[in-house]
């Protein structure tokens, strides 16, 4: 699973159309697209269900980042210089002779040391694009229970796996690892979410569920501050909306829903831009707390705009 045979097999079909198709598929797993998709579900469709999917997404992304850091496996282009990296800088030394020989073998220590010493493309396992698109698409299929959505989700997930291997960003083992992480932890969060939100009167359980990411605070050295802080801040924002205004009922007018999504996305990206410009450290308690505050304030600010514009009503 950690040999480049399948990457070479996929790249034998190389063509400009194939490249742009798989490049487009991979773009679906980028932060910009996924954040817009999340806000479209949360603000354009259903806040409660959207936040269920958002929690699945953030737990998966944090665990993916943790596994990447701990495992620290190389990417195919860092080992096999004969692969087409499609503009991505690869290793200058061909290390294919040090690849695992058996299908289920893992990387040898000599190969890992060479890659890490040269600072070549690393942290390939598990595939983040695969795990994150799996979290959102599988979450959508679980919560909304539409047959067409299940078929679409499975198709996009499989295409994402092939795109990452074709572009030489991941081994077969990487994308399978991303698939397992995405499916397993999305389903675990879904089970908890379903039991809690199936009883709307159980407000305490809802609060506990939304506050559970606070366990990340004492683990600030394990997880990057930005995704962890954003996760906690969004959940706190959700609870604040429920306490201040109640559960929102979105306008039946599609245009107003699109406007609401645009407001939330714009304020979220503006907040993110400011955070990045301030240059907070990637890890650290202060960074985490600041991201929590920024995330919560930006979410509540967008909600305030929608309330004042009378785009939202409340139960």
Coordinates of C-alpha atoms in Angstrom, one line a residue:
X1 CA 0.0 0.0 0.0
X2 CA 3.0 2.2 0.3
X3 CA 4.5 1.6 -3.1
X4 CA 4.2 3.9 -6.1
X5 CA 2.9 1.2 -8.6
X6 CA -0.7 2.5 -8.5
X7 CA 0.5 6.1 -8.9
X8 CA 2.4 5.2 -12.0
X9 CA -0.6 3.1 -13.3
X10 CA -2.9 6.1 -12.9
X11 CA -0.4 8.5 -14.5
X12 CA -0.1 6.4 -17.6
X13 CA -3.5 7.9 -18.5
X14 CA -2.1 11.4 -18.2
X15 CA -3.8 13.9 -20.4
X16 CA -4.7 17.6 -20.0
X17 CA -8.3 16.8 -19.5
X18 CA -7.5 14.1 -16.9
X19 CA -5.2 16.4 -15.1
X20 CA -7.7 19.3 -14.9
X21 CA -10.5 16.9 -13.9
X22 CA -8.5 15.4 -11.0
X23 CA -7.2 18.8 -10.1
X24 CA -10.8 20.1 -9.9
X25 CA -11.7 17.1 -7.7
X26 CA -8.9 17.8 -5.4
X27 CA -10.0 21.4 -5.2
X28 CA -13.2 20.2 -3.5
X29 CA -11.0 19.2 -0.5
X30 CA -9.4 22.6 0.0
X31 CA -10.2 24.7 3.0
X32 CA -11.9 27.5 1.0
X33 CA -14.4 25.1 -0.7
X34 CA -15.1 23.1 2.5
X35 CA -15.7 26.2 4.6
X36 CA -18.1 27.6 2.0
X37 CA -19.9 24.2 1.9
X38 CA -20.2 24.0 5.7
X39 CA -21.6 27.5 5.9
X40 CA -24.0 26.8 3.1
X41 CA -25.4 23.8 5.1
X42 CA -25.4 25.6 8.5
X43 CA -26.8 28.9 7.4
X44 CA -28.6 28.0 4.1
X45 CA -30.3 24.8 5.0
X46 CA -30.5 23.9 8.7
X47 CA -28.5 25.3 11.6
X48 CA -28.9 22.3 13.9
X49 CA -28.1 19.7 11.3
X50 CA -25.4 21.8 9.8
X51 CA -23.6 22.0 13.2
X52 CA -23.8 18.3 13.5
X53 CA -21.9 18.0 10.2
X54 CA -19.5 20.8 11.3
X55 CA -18.7 18.9 14.5
X56 CA -18.0 15.7 12.5
X57 CA -15.7 17.8 10.2
X58 CA -13.7 19.4 12.9
X59 CA -13.2 16.3 15.0
X60 CA -12.0 14.5 11.8
X61 CA -9.6 17.4 10.8
X62 CA -8.1 17.6 14.2
X63 CA -7.5 13.8 14.4
X64 CA -6.1 13.8 10.9
X65 CA -3.6 16.5 11.7
X66 CA -2.6 14.6 14.9
X67 CA -2.1 11.4 13.0
X68 CA -0.1 13.2 10.2
X69 CA 2.2 14.7 12.8
X70 CA 2.7 11.5 14.8
X71 CA 3.1 9.1 11.8
X72 CA 5.0 11.5 9.6
X73 CA 5.1 9.3 6.5
X74 CA 6.6 10.6 3.2
X75 CA 4.5 11.4 0.1
X76 CA 5.1 9.5 -3.2
X77 CA 6.9 12.3 -5.0
X78 CA 9.4 12.5 -2.1
X79 CA 10.4 8.9 -2.7
X80 CA 9.9 8.3 -6.4
X81 CA 11.4 11.0 -8.6
X82 CA 10.1 9.4 -11.8
X83 CA 6.5 10.4 -10.8
X84 CA 5.0 13.5 -12.3
X85 CA 4.6 16.0 -9.4
X86 CA 2.6 18.4 -11.6
X87 CA 4.5 21.4 -10.5
X88 CA 5.0 20.3 -6.9
X89 CA 8.6 20.3 -5.8
X90 CA 9.8 16.7 -5.3
X91 CA 12.9 15.1 -3.8
X92 CA 16.0 15.2 -5.8
X93 CA 17.1 11.7 -4.8
X94 CA 15.3 8.6 -6.1
X95 CA 14.5 6.4 -3.1
X96 CA 12.4 3.7 -4.7
X97 CA 14.9 1.0 -3.8
X98 CA 14.0 1.7 -0.2
X99 CA 10.3 1.4 -0.7
X100 CA 8.4 -1.4 1.2
X101 CA 8.6 -4.7 -0.7
X102 CA 5.4 -6.3 0.5
X103 CA 1.9 -5.0 0.0
X104 CA 1.3 -4.6 3.7
X105 CA 4.8 -3.5 4.7
X106 CA 5.4 0.0 6.0
X107 CA 8.4 2.3 5.4
X108 CA 11.8 1.3 6.6
X109 CA 13.7 3.4 9.1
X110 CA 16.5 4.3 6.7
X111 CA 14.0 5.7 4.2
X112 CA 12.2 7.7 6.9
X113 CA 15.4 9.2 8.2
X114 CA 16.5 10.2 4.7
X115 CA 13.2 11.9 4.0
X116 CA 13.1 13.7 7.3
X117 CA 16.7 14.9 7.1
X118 CA 16.1 16.3 3.6
X119 CA 12.7 17.9 4.7
X120 CA 11.0 16.5 1.6
X121 CA 7.2 16.2 1.2
X122 CA 6.0 14.5 4.4
X123 CA 3.0 14.0 6.6
X124 CA 1.2 12.0 3.9
X125 CA -0.7 9.6 6.2
X126 CA -3.6 9.8 6.4
X127 CA -4.8 11.8 3.4
X128 CA -6.4 15.0 4.7
X129 CA -8.3 15.7 1.5
X130 CA -9.8 12.2 1.7
X131 CA -10.7 12.3 5.4
X132 CA -12.2 15.8 5.2
X133 CA -14.4 15.3 2.1
X134 CA -15.5 11.9 3.7
X135 CA -16.5 13.7 6.9
X136 CA -18.7 16.2 5.1
X137 CA -20.2 14.0 2.4
X138 CA -20.7 11.0 4.7
X139 CA -22.1 13.3 7.3
X140 CA -24.5 14.8 4.8
X141 CA -25.7 11.3 3.7
X142 CA -26.2 10.2 7.4
X143 CA -28.1 13.3 8.5
X144 CA -30.3 14.1 5.5
X145 CA -31.0 10.5 4.4
X146 CA -31.4 11.0 0.7
X147 CA -30.5 8.2 -1.7
X148 CA -29.2 10.6 -4.4
X149 CA -27.0 12.3 -1.7
X150 CA -25.5 8.9 -0.7
X151 CA -24.7 8.1 -4.3
X152 CA -23.2 11.5 -4.8
X153 CA -21.2 11.3 -1.6
X154 CA -19.7 7.9 -2.4
X155 CA -18.8 9.1 -5.9
X156 CA -17.0 12.2 -4.7
X157 CA -15.1 10.3 -2.0
X158 CA -13.9 7.7 -4.5
X159 CA -12.9 10.3 -7.0
X160 CA -11.0 12.2 -4.3
X161 CA -9.0 9.1 -3.5
X162 CA -8.0 8.6 -7.1
X163 CA -7.2 12.2 -7.6
X164 CA -4.8 12.3 -4.7
X165 CA -3.0 9.2 -6.1
X166 CA -3.0 10.4 -9.7
X167 CA -1.5 13.8 -8.6
X168 CA 1.2 11.8 -6.6
X169 CA 0.2 13.5 -3.4
X170 CA -0.6 10.2 -1.6
X171 CA -0.1 6.5 -1.6
X172 CA -2.9 4.0 -1.7
X173 CA -2.3 3.5 2.1
X174 CA -2.7 7.2 2.7
X175 CA -6.1 7.5 1.0
X176 CA -7.4 4.3 2.6
X177 CA -6.2 5.7 6.0
X178 CA -8.0 9.0 5.3
X179 CA -11.1 7.0 4.3
X180 CA -11.1 5.0 7.5
X181 CA -10.5 8.1 9.7
X182 CA -13.3 9.9 8.0
X183 CA -15.8 7.1 8.1
X184 CA -15.1 5.9 11.6
X185 CA -15.0 9.2 13.5
X186 CA -17.8 10.8 11.4
X187 CA -20.1 7.9 12.3
X188 CA -19.1 8.0 16.0
X189 CA -20.0 11.7 16.2
X190 CA -23.2 11.1 14.3
X191 CA -24.3 8.4 16.8
X192 CA -23.8 10.8 19.7
X193 CA -25.4 13.7 17.8
X194 CA -28.5 11.7 16.8
X195 CA -29.2 10.5 20.3
X196 CA -28.9 14.0 21.8
X197 CA -30.7 16.0 19.1
X198 CA -33.5 13.4 18.7
X199 CA -34.9 14.7 22.0
X200 CA -35.2 18.5 21.6
X201 CA -36.1 18.9 25.3
X202 CA -32.7 17.6 26.4
X203 CA -31.1 21.0 26.4
X204 CA -28.4 20.0 28.9
X205 CA -27.2 17.1 26.7
X206 CA -27.1 19.5 23.7
X207 CA -25.0 22.0 25.8
X208 CA -22.6 19.2 26.8
X209 CA -22.2 18.1 23.2
X210 CA -21.4 21.6 22.0
X211 CA -19.1 22.2 24.9
X212 CA -17.2 18.9 24.6
X213 CA -14.5 20.5 22.3
X214 CA -13.3 22.4 25.3
X215 CA -11.3 19.3 26.2
X216 CA -8.9 20.6 23.5
X217 CA -7.8 23.5 25.6
X218 CA -5.5 21.6 28.0
X219 CA -4.3 19.7 24.9
X220 CA -3.1 22.8 23.2
X221 CA 0.3 21.4 22.5
X222 CA -1.2 18.5 20.5
X223 CA -3.5 20.4 18.1
X224 CA -2.9 23.5 15.9
X225 CA -4.6 26.5 17.5
X226 CA -6.4 27.7 14.4
X227 CA -8.7 24.7 13.7
X228 CA -9.1 23.9 17.4
X229 CA -10.0 27.5 18.3
X230 CA -12.3 27.9 15.4
X231 CA -14.1 24.7 16.4
X232 CA -14.7 25.8 20.0
X233 CA -15.6 29.3 19.0
X234 CA -18.3 28.1 16.5
X235 CA -19.9 25.8 19.1
X236 CA -19.9 28.6 21.7
X237 CA -21.5 30.8 19.1
X238 CA -24.2 28.2 18.4
X239 CA -25.0 28.0 22.1
X240 CA -25.1 31.8 22.4
X241 CA -27.6 32.1 19.5
X242 CA -29.8 29.5 21.1
X243 CA -29.7 31.3 24.5
X244 CA -30.2 34.9 23.0
X245 CA -32.7 34.4 20.2
X246 CA -33.7 30.7 20.1
X247 CA -33.6 28.3 17.2
X248 CA -33.6 30.2 13.9
X249 CA -36.1 29.6 11.1
X250 CA -34.7 30.6 7.8
X251 CA -36.5 32.6 5.1
X252 CA -38.3 30.5 2.4
X253 CA -36.8 32.9 -0.1
X254 CA -33.7 31.4 -1.7
X255 CA -32.1 34.8 -2.2
X256 CA -32.2 35.7 1.5
X257 CA -30.7 32.3 2.4
X258 CA -27.9 32.9 -0.1
X259 CA -27.4 36.4 1.4
X260 CA -27.2 35.0 4.9
X261 CA -24.5 32.5 3.8
X262 CA -22.6 35.2 2.1
X263 CA -22.6 37.4 5.2
X264 CA -21.4 34.5 7.4
X265 CA -18.7 33.4 4.9
X266 CA -17.5 37.0 4.4
X267 CA -17.1 37.7 8.1
X268 CA -15.5 34.3 8.7
X269 CA -12.9 34.9 5.9
X270 CA -12.3 38.5 7.2
X271 CA -11.7 37.2 10.7
X272 CA -9.4 34.5 9.4
X273 CA -7.4 37.0 7.3
X274 CA -7.0 39.3 10.3
X275 CA -5.9 36.4 12.5
X276 CA -3.3 35.3 9.9
X277 CA -2.0 38.8 9.6
X278 CA -1.5 39.1 13.3
X279 CA 0.8 36.1 13.1
X280 CA -0.3 34.0 16.1
X281 CA 2.0 31.0 16.8
X282 CA 0.6 27.7 15.3
X283 CA 0.6 26.1 18.7
X284 CA 0.0 27.7 22.0
X285 CA -2.6 28.4 24.7
X286 CA -2.8 32.1 24.0
X287 CA -3.2 31.5 20.3
X288 CA -5.9 29.0 21.0
X289 CA -7.8 31.3 23.3
X290 CA -7.6 34.2 20.8
X291 CA -8.9 32.0 17.9
X292 CA -11.8 31.0 20.1
X293 CA -12.7 34.6 20.8
X294 CA -12.3 35.6 17.2
X295 CA -14.4 32.7 15.9
X296 CA -17.2 33.2 18.4
X297 CA -17.4 37.0 17.8
X298 CA -17.3 36.7 14.0
X299 CA -20.1 34.1 14.1
X300 CA -22.3 36.1 16.5
X301 CA -21.6 39.3 14.4
X302 CA -22.9 37.6 11.3
X303 CA -25.9 36.3 13.2
X304 CA -26.7 39.8 14.4
X305 CA -26.6 41.1 10.9
X306 CA -29.1 38.4 9.8
X307 CA -31.4 39.2 12.7
X308 CA -31.3 42.9 12.2
X309 CA -32.0 42.5 8.5
X310 CA -35.0 40.3 9.4
X311 CA -33.7 37.4 7.3
X312 CA -34.2 35.1 10.3
X313 CA -37.2 34.3 12.4
X314 CA -37.2 32.3 15.6
X315 CA -39.2 29.5 17.0

